[in-house]
Amino acid sequence: MKNYEKYKKLYDWKKPVNRTWPDKEITEAPTWCSVDLRDGNQALANPMTLEEKIEFFKYLVKIGFKEIEIGFPAASETEFKFTRYLIENDMIPDDVKVQVLTQARKPIIERTFESLKGAKNVIVHMYNSTSVAQRKFVFRKNKEEIKKIATDGAELLVEYAKKEPETNWYFEYTPESFTGTEVDYALEVVNDVLKIWYPFLKTKPIINFPATVECSTPNIFADQIQYISENILDRDKMIISIHSHNDRGTGVATSEMGILAGADRVEGSILGNGERTGNADILNIAMNMYVTGVDPKIDFSDLQEVKKIYEKCIKMPISPRHPYVGELVFTAFSGSHQDAISKGLQAARKNPEEQWDVPYLPLDPADVNRQYEPIIRINSQSGKGGVAFLLENEYGYEIPKEMRQELGYFIKDVSDKQKRELSSQEIYEAFAKEYINRKDKMSLVEFNMKTKNEDAINLEVVLEINGERITKSAEGNGPVAAFTKILKEMGYDFEFKFYTQDAQEDEEREGEKANVITYIEIEHDGKGIWAVGKNENMVRSSLKAMVTAINRILK
Ligand code: KIV
Ligand code: ZN
């Protein structure tokens, strides 16, 4: 590629003296703050309507967010009205803080406080840009002048908050474009803001460090956060928050490493909606914790609902491969993956008290209201395990291990011929047509079995072969042996190789007798031929399996 020399590193990298974050693990959830209704919403071509914002807000409360940025009330009438709506309709639970964004300018701050009259717990989130580029091109101000915007704003927040002592005030300051700001300068600005807020606030001030634009690998951001954490004024009296965007596709990793480096709080949005490539995806970060045994403290146990509300209010498509939520997340196309998943799931079902360890499935779909059915789709690359898994889980056939290979090849062949993936229904239909109760050439019309003595029975069968009925009988130590004798006497040449029966569990037949499924393999011309019989009667089920095998030889 040409032109790479045109670009330079944007970050000012501060390495902590004693770097500790790489050795850490995430062991508890940070404080989460959803910015779906502000950063996320402002990035939509069609921002949410009042009704949609209300619905989304209720959902965020329901799943456990305690800090929710509801908008930028001074920026538009809709945002102002929404803030008033929540307050006047008493929709903000006592344990939830709503957060509003404001620039560090007097008229904006004034209007922001106007929108908050009567609220119980509020985080006023003030920001101004501190980066080199913004100072130079946008504000044309030097470092001191930019810092003064922040400190003047900080004083105004105190002034306006004093007029409303009924409200519990929480303050947040963001040096916007932090990733393009010299780290020591950012520290200087936030420390001066803290000096103004500490004497007034009863609550811990929040200082938020955004990767407004992601411009480094996440480890650089983590170094910066550790350095800040070690040098910020009275660290234990304040809260370090982080707010990453996703320009390099590493918003989640940046937030995770930021937590390791000392951040107490994470701002982001569900599924990462936000400016440009979006914000850090809180669901992704939270679920990453969940699958390592850490309680994320947000309830994402219904991912179907997440998807529904996202599609309704945000109106953006979700990638089928989006972590945890995408349509294909619990699907395996590869045969070897399917086989391993099927074995892993069987083991998990047998020992539900054991910790989850299923190959290729980092998460039990049932824990997030996803289902087992769509886990495996069969296409021409699918192996034996996938087909057997599907027939067992969706149709109650426990295909014997020994039969799976032949069946796998058979289904693969059907898929190859169709040149497409087969649905589970199509797989079942192909299996049933080829293997179960066949009567295309020969069929069992009726049978009669009489006990001769302790060790022998006499079996009489009426068969229809190519439209002609014949009656035959033979003795044997059981119906299978007797029928084998009859068939051999009729000239069918085969050896019996495998026989098993089990009862089919079928919820739809509740109260009725269960079907008995017989699986047999015979050897004919040096080749194994599998067949399945299905009937409520054990003997009839066996005889039908044998008739099916003959039909398969005759084809
Ligand atoms: O990305 C950003 O820097 C922001 C701030 C206003 C927090 O959204
Ligand atoms: Zn942002």
XYZ file of N, CA and C in Angstrom, residues 59 62-63 270-271 283 287 290 298-310 324-325 330 363-371:
99
model
N -35.502 -1.022 29.653
C -34.764 -2.278 29.475
C -33.420 -2.219 30.201
N -34.006 -2.685 33.744
C -34.406 -4.079 34.028
C -33.198 -5.019 34.103
N -32.235 -4.840 33.210
C -31.115 -5.794 33.215
C -30.016 -5.417 34.203
N -24.552 -1.387 24.412
C -24.885 -2.786 24.152
C -24.718 -3.067 22.659
N -23.914 -4.056 22.361
C -23.563 -4.436 20.986
C -22.769 -3.356 20.259
N -21.971 -5.625 26.306
C -22.439 -7.016 26.391
C -21.263 -7.966 26.175
N -20.054 -10.506 28.950
C -20.137 -11.948 28.684
C -18.753 -12.595 28.721
N -18.399 -13.389 32.208
C -19.303 -14.492 32.582
C -18.702 -15.852 32.234
N -24.694 -7.663 35.264
C -25.738 -7.202 34.337
C -26.342 -8.493 33.822
N -27.672 -8.503 33.703
C -28.326 -9.752 33.360
C -28.539 -9.883 31.847
N -27.624 -10.602 31.210
C -27.760 -10.845 29.774
C -28.257 -12.271 29.520
N -29.094 -12.784 30.434
C -29.506 -14.172 30.276
C -30.537 -14.360 29.161
N -31.059 -13.256 28.626
C -31.983 -13.415 27.503
C -31.455 -12.650 26.287
N -30.599 -13.313 25.535
C -30.003 -12.636 24.380
C -31.001 -12.458 23.230
N -32.075 -13.249 23.277
C -33.126 -13.057 22.252
C -33.772 -11.689 22.462
N -33.946 -11.336 23.745
C -34.571 -10.054 24.067
C -33.640 -8.896 23.688
N -32.343 -9.086 23.951
C -31.363 -8.050 23.594
C -31.471 -7.758 22.100
N -31.508 -8.841 21.336
C -31.550 -8.728 19.878
C -32.829 -7.991 19.452
N -33.929 -8.371 20.102
C -35.223 -7.793 19.738
C -35.239 -6.284 19.984
N -34.775 -5.903 21.173
C -34.840 -4.470 21.519
C -33.853 -3.671 20.678
N -32.697 -4.279 20.395
C -31.688 -3.603 19.574
C -32.244 -3.361 18.170
N -21.459 -13.715 20.918
C -22.557 -14.081 21.812
C -23.963 -13.920 21.221
N -24.189 -12.897 20.411
C -25.554 -12.590 19.977
C -25.848 -13.028 18.548
N -23.886 -20.136 17.726
C -23.991 -21.495 18.262
C -24.184 -22.521 17.143
N -19.861 -21.343 25.729
C -21.005 -20.976 26.562
C -22.153 -21.945 26.302
N -22.879 -22.302 27.362
C -24.072 -23.137 27.207
C -25.181 -22.248 26.638
N -25.641 -22.539 25.430
C -26.659 -21.660 24.826
C -27.880 -21.475 25.726
N -28.197 -22.491 26.521
C -29.379 -22.401 27.379
C -29.244 -21.282 28.409
N -28.018 -20.920 28.773
C -27.825 -19.867 29.778
C -28.145 -18.475 29.247
N -28.274 -18.369 27.940
C -28.566 -17.054 27.367
C -29.806 -17.115 26.470
N -30.670 -18.081 26.812
C -31.917 -18.268 26.073
C -31.703 -18.480 24.576
N -30.658 -19.212 24.262
C -30.521 -19.681 22.888
C -30.810 -21.173 22.952
N -31.116 -21.785 21.813
C -31.536 -23.167 21.890
C -30.534 -24.135 21.302
